[in-house]
mmCIF file of C-alpha atoms in Angstrom:
data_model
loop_
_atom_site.group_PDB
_atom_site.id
_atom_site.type_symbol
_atom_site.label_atom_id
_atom_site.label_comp_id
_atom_site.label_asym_id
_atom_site.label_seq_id
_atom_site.Cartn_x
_atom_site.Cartn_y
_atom_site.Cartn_z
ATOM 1 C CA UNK A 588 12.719 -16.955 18.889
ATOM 2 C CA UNK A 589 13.014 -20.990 18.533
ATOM 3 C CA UNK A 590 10.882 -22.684 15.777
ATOM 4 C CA UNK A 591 8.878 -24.673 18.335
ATOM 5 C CA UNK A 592 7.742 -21.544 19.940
ATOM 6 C CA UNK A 593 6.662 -20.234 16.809
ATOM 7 C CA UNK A 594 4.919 -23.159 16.276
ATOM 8 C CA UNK A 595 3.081 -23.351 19.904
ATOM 9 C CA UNK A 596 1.826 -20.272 19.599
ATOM 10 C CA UNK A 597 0.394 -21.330 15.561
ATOM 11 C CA UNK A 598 -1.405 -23.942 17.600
ATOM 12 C CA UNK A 599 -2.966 -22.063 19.861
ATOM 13 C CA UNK A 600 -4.054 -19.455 17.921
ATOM 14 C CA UNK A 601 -5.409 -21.784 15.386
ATOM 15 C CA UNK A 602 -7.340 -23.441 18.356
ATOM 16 C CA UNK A 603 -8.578 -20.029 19.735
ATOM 17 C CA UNK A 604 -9.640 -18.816 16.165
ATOM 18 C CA UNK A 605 -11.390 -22.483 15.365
ATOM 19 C CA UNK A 606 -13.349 -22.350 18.706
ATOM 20 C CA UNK A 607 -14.541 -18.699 18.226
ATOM 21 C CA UNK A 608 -15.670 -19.348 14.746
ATOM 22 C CA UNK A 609 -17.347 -22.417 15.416
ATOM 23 C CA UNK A 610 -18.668 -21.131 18.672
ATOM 24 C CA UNK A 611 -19.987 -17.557 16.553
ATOM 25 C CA UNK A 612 -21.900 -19.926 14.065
ATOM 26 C CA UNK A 613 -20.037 -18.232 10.914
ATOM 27 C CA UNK A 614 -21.590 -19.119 7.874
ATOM 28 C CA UNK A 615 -19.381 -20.196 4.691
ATOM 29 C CA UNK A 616 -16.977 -17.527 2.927
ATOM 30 C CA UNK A 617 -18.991 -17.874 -0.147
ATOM 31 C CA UNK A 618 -22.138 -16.657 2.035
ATOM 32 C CA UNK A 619 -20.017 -13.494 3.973
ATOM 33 C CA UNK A 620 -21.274 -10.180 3.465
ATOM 34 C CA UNK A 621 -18.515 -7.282 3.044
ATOM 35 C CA UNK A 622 -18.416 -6.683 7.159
ATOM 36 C CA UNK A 623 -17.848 -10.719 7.247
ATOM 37 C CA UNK A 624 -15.076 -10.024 4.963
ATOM 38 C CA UNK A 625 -13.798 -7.395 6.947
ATOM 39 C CA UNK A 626 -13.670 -8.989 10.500
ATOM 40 C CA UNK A 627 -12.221 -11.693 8.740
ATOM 41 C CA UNK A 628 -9.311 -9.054 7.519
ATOM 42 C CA UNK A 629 -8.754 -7.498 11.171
ATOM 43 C CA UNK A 630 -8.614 -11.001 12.475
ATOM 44 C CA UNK A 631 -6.003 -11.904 10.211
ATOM 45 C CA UNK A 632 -3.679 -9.049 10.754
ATOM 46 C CA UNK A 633 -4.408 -9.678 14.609
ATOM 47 C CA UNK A 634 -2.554 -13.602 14.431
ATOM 48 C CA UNK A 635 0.117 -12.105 12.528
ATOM 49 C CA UNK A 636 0.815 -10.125 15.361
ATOM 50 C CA UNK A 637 0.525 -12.863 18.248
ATOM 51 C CA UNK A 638 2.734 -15.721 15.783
ATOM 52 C CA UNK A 639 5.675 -13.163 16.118
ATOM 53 C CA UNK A 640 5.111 -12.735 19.581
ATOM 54 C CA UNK A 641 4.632 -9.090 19.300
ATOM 55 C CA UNK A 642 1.590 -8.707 21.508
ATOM 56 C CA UNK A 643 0.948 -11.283 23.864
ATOM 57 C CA UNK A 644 -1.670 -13.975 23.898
ATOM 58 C CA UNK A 645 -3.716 -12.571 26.794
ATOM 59 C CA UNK A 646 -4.049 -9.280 24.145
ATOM 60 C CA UNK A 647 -4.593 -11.455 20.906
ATOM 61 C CA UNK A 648 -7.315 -13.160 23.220
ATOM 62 C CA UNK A 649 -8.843 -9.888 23.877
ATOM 63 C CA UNK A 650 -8.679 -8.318 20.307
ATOM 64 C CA UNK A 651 -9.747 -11.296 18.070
ATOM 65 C CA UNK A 652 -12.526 -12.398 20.914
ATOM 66 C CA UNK A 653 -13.622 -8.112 21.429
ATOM 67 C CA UNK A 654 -13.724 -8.310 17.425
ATOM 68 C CA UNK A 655 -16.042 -11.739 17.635
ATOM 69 C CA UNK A 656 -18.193 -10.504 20.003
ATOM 70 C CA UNK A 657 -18.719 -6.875 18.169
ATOM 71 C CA UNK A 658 -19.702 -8.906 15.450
ATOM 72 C CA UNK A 659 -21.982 -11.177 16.988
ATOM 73 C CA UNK A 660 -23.420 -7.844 18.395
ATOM 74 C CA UNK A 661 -23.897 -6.671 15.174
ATOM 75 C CA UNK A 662 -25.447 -9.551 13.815
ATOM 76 C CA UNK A 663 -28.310 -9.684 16.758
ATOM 77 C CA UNK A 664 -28.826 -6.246 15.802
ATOM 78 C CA UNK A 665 -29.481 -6.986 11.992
ATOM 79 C CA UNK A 666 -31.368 -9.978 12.996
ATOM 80 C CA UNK A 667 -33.587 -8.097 15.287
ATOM 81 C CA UNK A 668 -33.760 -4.533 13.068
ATOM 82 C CA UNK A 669 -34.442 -4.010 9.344
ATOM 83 C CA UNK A 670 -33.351 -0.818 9.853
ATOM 84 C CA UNK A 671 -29.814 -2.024 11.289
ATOM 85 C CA UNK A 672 -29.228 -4.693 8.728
ATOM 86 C CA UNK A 673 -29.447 -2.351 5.703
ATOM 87 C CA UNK A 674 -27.227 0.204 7.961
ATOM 88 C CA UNK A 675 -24.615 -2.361 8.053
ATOM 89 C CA UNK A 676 -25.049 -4.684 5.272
ATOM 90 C CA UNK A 677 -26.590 -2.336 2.706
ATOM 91 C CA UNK A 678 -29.066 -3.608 0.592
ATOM 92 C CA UNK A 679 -29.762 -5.504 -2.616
ATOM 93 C CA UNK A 680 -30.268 -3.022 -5.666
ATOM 94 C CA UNK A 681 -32.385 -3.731 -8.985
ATOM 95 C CA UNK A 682 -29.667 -3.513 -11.682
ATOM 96 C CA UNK A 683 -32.002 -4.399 -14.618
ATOM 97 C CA UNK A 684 -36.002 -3.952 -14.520
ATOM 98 C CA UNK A 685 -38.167 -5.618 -17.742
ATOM 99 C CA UNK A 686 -34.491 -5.613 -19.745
ATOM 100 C CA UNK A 687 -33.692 -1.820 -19.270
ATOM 101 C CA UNK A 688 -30.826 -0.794 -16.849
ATOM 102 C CA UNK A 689 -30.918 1.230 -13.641
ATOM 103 C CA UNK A 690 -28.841 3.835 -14.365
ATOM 104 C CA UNK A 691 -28.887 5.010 -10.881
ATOM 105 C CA UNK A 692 -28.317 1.669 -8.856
ATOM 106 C CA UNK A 693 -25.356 1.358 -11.732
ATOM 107 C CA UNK A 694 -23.716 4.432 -10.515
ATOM 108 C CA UNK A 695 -24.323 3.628 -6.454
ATOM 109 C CA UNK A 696 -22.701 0.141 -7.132
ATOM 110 C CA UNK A 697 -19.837 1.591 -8.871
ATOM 111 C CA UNK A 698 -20.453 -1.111 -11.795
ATOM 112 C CA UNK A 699 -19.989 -0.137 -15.674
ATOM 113 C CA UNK A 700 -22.466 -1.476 -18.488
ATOM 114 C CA UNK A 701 -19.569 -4.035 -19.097
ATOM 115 C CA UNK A 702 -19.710 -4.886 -15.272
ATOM 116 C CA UNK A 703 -23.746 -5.181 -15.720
ATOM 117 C CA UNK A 704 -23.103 -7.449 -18.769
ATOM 118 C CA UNK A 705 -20.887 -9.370 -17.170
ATOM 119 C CA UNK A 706 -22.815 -10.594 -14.455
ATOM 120 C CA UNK A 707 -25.861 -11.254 -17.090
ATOM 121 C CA UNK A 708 -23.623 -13.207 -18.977
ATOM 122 C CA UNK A 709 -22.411 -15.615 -15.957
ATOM 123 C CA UNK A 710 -26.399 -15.975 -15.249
ATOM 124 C CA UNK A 711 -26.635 -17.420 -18.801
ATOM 125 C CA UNK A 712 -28.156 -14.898 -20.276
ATOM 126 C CA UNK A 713 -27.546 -13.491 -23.518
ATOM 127 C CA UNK A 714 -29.951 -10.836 -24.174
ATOM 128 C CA UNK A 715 -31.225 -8.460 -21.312
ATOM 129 C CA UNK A 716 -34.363 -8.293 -22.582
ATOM 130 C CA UNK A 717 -35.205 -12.068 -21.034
ATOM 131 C CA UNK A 718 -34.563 -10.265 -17.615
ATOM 132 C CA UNK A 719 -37.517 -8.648 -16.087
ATOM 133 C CA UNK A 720 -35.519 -8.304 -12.336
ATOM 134 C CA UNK A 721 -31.680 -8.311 -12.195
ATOM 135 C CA UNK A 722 -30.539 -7.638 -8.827
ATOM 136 C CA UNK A 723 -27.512 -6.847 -7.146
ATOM 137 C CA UNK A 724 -27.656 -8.737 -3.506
ATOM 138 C CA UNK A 725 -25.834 -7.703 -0.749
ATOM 139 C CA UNK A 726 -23.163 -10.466 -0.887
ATOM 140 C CA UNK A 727 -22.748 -8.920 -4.233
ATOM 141 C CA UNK A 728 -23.869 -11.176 -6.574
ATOM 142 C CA UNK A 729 -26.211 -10.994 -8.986
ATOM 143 C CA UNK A 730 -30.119 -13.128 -9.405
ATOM 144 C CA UNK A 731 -32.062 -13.436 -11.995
ATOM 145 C CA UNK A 732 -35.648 -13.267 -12.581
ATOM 146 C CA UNK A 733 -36.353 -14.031 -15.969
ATOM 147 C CA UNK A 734 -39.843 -12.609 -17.756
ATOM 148 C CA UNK A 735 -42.259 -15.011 -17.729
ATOM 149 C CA UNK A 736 -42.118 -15.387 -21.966
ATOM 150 C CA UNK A 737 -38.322 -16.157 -21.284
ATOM 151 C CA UNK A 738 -39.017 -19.112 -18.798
ATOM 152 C CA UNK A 739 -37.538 -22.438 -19.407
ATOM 153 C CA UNK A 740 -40.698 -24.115 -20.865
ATOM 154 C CA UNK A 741 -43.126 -26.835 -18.266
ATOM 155 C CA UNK A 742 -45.369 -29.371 -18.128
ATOM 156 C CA UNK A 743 -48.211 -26.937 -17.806
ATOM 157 C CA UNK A 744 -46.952 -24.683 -20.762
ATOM 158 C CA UNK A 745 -47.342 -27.774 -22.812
ATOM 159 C CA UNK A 746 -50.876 -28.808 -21.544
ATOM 160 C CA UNK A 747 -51.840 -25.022 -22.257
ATOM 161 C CA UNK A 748 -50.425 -25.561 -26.031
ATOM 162 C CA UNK A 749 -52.585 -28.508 -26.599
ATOM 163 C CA UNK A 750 -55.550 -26.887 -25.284
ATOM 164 C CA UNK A 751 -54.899 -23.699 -27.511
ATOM 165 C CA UNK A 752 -54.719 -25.952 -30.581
ATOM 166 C CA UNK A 753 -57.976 -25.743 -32.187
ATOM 167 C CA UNK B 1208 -27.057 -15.070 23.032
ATOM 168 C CA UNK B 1209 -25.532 -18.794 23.479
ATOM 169 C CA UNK B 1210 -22.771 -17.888 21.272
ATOM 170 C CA UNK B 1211 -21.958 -14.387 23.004
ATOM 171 C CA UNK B 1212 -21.587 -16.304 26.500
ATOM 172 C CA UNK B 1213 -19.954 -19.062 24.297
ATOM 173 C CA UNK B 1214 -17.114 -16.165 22.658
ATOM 174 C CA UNK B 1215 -16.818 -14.251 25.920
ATOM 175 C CA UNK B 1216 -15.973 -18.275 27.561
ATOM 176 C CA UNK B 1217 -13.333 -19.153 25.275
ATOM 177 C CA UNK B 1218 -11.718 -15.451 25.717
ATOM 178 C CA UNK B 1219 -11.785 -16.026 29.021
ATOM 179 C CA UNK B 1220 -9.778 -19.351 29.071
ATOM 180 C CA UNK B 1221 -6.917 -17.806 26.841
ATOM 181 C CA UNK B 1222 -6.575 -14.899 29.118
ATOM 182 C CA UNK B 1223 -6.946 -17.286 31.765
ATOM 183 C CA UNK B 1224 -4.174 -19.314 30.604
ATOM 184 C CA UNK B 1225 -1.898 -16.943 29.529
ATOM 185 C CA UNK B 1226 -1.626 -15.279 33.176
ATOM 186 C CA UNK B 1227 -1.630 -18.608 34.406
ATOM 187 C CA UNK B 1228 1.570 -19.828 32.188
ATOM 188 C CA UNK B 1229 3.274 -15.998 32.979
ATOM 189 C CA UNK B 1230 2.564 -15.563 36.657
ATOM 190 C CA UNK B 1231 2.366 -18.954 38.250
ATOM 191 C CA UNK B 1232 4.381 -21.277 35.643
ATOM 192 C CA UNK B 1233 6.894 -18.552 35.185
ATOM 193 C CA UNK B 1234 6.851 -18.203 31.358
ATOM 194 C CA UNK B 1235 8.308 -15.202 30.003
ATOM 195 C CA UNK B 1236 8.831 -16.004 26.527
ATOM 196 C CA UNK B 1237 5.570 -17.935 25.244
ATOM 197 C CA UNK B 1238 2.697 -16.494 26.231
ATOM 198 C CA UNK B 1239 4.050 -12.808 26.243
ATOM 199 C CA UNK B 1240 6.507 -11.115 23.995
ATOM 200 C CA UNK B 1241 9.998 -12.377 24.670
ATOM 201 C CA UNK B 1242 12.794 -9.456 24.905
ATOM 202 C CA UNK B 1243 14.143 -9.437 21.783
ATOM 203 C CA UNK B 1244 10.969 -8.980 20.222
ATOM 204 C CA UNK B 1245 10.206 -5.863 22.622
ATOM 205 C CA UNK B 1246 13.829 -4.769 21.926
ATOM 206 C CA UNK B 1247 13.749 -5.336 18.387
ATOM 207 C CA UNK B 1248 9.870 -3.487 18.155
ATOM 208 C CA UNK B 1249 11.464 -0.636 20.058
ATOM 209 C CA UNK B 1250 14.583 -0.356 18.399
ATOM 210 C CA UNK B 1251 12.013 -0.021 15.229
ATOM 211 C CA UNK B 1252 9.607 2.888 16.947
ATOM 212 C CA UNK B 1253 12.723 4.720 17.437
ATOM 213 C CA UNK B 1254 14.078 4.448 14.031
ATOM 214 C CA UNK B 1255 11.022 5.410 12.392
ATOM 215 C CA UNK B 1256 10.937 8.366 14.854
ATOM 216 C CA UNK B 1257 7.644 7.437 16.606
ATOM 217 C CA UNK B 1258 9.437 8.330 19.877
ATOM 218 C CA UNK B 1259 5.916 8.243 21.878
ATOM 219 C CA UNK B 1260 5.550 4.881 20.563
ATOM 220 C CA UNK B 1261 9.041 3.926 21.508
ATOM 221 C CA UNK B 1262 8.880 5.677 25.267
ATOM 222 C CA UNK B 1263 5.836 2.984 26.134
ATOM 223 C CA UNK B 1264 8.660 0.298 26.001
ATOM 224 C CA UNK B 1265 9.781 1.499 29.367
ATOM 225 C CA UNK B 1266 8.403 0.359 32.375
ATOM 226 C CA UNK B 1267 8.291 3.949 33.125
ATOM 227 C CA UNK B 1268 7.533 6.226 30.382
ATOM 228 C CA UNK B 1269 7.624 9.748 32.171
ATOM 229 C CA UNK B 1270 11.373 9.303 33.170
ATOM 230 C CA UNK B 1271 12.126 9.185 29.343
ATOM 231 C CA UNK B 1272 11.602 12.607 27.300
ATOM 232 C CA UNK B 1273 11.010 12.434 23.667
ATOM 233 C CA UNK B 1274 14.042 14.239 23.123
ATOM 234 C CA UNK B 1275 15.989 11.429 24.911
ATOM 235 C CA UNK B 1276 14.683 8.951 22.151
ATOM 236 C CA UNK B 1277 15.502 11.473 19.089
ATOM 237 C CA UNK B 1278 19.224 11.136 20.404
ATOM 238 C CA UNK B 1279 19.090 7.618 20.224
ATOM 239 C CA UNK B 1280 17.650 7.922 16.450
ATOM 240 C CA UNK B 1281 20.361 10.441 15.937
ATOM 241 C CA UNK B 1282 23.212 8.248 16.945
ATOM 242 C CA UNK B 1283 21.540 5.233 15.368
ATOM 243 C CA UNK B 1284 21.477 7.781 12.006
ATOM 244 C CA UNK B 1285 24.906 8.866 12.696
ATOM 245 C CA UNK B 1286 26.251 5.516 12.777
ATOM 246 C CA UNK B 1287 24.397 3.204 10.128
ATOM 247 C CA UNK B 1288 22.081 5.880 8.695
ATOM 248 C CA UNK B 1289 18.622 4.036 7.655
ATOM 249 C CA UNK B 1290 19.056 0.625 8.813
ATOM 250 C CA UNK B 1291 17.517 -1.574 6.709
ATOM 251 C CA UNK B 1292 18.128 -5.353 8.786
ATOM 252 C CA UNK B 1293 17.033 -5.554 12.278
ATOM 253 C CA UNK B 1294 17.826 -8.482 14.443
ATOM 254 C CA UNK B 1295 17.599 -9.192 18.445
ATOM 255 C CA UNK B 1296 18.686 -11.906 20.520
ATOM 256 C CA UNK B 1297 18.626 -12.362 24.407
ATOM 257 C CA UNK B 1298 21.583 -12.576 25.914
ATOM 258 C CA UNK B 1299 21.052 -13.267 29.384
ATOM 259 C CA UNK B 1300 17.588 -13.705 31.181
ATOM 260 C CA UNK B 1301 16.112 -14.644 34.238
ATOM 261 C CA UNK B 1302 12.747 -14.256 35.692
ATOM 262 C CA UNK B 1303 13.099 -10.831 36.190
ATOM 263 C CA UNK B 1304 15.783 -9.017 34.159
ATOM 264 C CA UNK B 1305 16.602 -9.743 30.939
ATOM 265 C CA UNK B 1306 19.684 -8.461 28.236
ATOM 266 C CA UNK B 1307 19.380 -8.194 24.461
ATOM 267 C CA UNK B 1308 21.766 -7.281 21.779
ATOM 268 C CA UNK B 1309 20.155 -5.419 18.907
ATOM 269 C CA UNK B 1310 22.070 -5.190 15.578
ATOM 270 C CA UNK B 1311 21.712 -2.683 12.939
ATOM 271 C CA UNK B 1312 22.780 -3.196 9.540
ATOM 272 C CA UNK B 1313 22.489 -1.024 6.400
ATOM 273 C CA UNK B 1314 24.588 -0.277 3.233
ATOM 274 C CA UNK B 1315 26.703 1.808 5.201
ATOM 275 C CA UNK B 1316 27.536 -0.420 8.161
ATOM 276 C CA UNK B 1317 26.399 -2.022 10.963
ATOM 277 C CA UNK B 1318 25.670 -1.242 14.757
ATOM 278 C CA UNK B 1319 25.110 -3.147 17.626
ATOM 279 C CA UNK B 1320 23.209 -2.175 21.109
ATOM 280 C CA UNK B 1321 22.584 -3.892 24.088
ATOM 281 C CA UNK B 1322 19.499 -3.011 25.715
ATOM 282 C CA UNK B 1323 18.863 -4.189 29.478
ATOM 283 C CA UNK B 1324 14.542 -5.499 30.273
ATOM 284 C CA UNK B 1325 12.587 -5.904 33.461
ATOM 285 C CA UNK B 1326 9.854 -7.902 33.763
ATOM 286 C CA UNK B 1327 7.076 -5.238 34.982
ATOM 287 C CA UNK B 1328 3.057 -6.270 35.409
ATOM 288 C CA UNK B 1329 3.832 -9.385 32.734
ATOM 289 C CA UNK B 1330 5.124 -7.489 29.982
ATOM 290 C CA UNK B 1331 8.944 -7.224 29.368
ATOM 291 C CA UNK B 1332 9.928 -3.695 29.797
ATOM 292 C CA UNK B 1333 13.278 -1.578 28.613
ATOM 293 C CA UNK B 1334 15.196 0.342 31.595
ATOM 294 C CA UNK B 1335 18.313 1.042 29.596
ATOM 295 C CA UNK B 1336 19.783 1.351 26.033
ATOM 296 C CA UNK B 1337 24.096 1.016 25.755
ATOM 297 C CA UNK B 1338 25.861 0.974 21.979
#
């Protein structure tokens, strides 16, 4: 197998995976959910296959497009049914509630009290009790609502101060 | 919806222009899987005893038994054992017939065998294996 052939086929495969992702409307890695992650894996073993010529393009074409368009399938489905989307996607889980953790969602996410403090930590956070909602979304990250006596002071908080004064 | 028609569109044109490059430009090595990779892939099925596998590298897989491709491992095993370096080159090819050589090569030796392709509904296919 000659280098430029190897390199041809690159080429086209590069071309046929650009066009299908910019023709799918993918969002950004850092905004994938774990199915994103995993089309993204099939995908991947798929050009491995057609740069060493050991399926041909006409059945890379077919696999990697079938795969796109399951996927865009999928994604009108979770668009169009609540129901669907948590099916496939799962859904975000309340990790911490007024500073106290979910021992339940804990165990479903598979995450340790290390894990949970962790993620607190990266939120700049250094004491649980500031959190009244710590959630794990589906992309599997972690938000932050801090309770309201927690809050990064405002404006108002200092208008209410003066008015408090006697 | 747009971006269904607009996936199913650009799957089209690769299919499209794959059987255009194999069946009306003639290419048999670029847009399909040249014969030393289906030798080499088949060599592989047989070695790793997936002889089901393997028999689908024929153009006809009913005229090949299983037991046909285990005697193939077994002289394979006989002669090099567990190969652990597998490399194909064509020989000889035209648009319709093609010859590889597949050699074997493992701690214990090495093993060569010339296997001859057709060119059957655009995919290279093996009709005989000589060591």
């Amino acid at each position: 197998m000659t280098l430029a052939r190897i390199a041809i086929r690159a080429l086209v495969a590069y071309i046929y995976l650009l066009t299908l992702t910019r023709t799918s409307g993918k969002r950004v890695i850092s905004e994938a959910t774990p199915f994103d992650m995993l089309v993204s894996l099939i995908i991947g073993d798929l050009i491995d296959d057609a740069l060493w010529a050991e399926v041909s393009a006409a059945k890379f074409a077919a696999a990697a497009g079938s795969i796109c368009v399951i996927d865009i399938l999928v994604t009108i489905g979770s668009r169009r049914s609540r129901w669907f989307h948590k099916l496939v996607n799962g859904h975000a889980r309340v990790l911490i509630r007024n500073g106290v953790n979910e021992r339940d969602a804990m165990r479903s996410e598979q995450l340790s009290e290390a894990d949970v403090d962790h993620l607190v930590r990266l939120k700049c956070v250094d004491d649980r009790e500031e959190i009244a909602l710590g959630v794990m979304e589906i992309d599997h990250r972690m938000s932050v609502i801090r309770a309201r006596a927690y809050e990064p002071a405002q404006r108002r908080d200092g208008k209410r101060v003066r008015e408090a004064q006697p | 919806m747009r971006a269904l028609i607009g996936i199913v569109a650009t799957m089209a044109i690769l299919i499209g222009a794959s059987m255009l490059a194999t069946e009306t430009l003639g290419d048999r090595e670029l847009f399909t899987s040249p014969p030393d990779v289906v030798s080499e892939g088949f060599i592989r099925e047989v070695v790793t005893k997936r002889y089901s596998r393997a028999r689908m590298s024929f153009s006809n897989p009913d005229a090949v038994s299983d037991g046909d491709m285990r005697r193939l491992a077994g002289a394979i095993e006989d002669r090099v054992g567990i190969p652990s370096r597998f490399e194909a080159e064509t020989i000889a090819r035209d648009d319709r017939h093609a010859r590889t050589k597949v050699r074997l090569e493992s701690a214990k030796g090495s093993f060569e065998l010339e296997l001859s392709l057709d060119w059957s509904k655009g995919v290279w296919k093996v009709y005989g294996v000589r060591s």
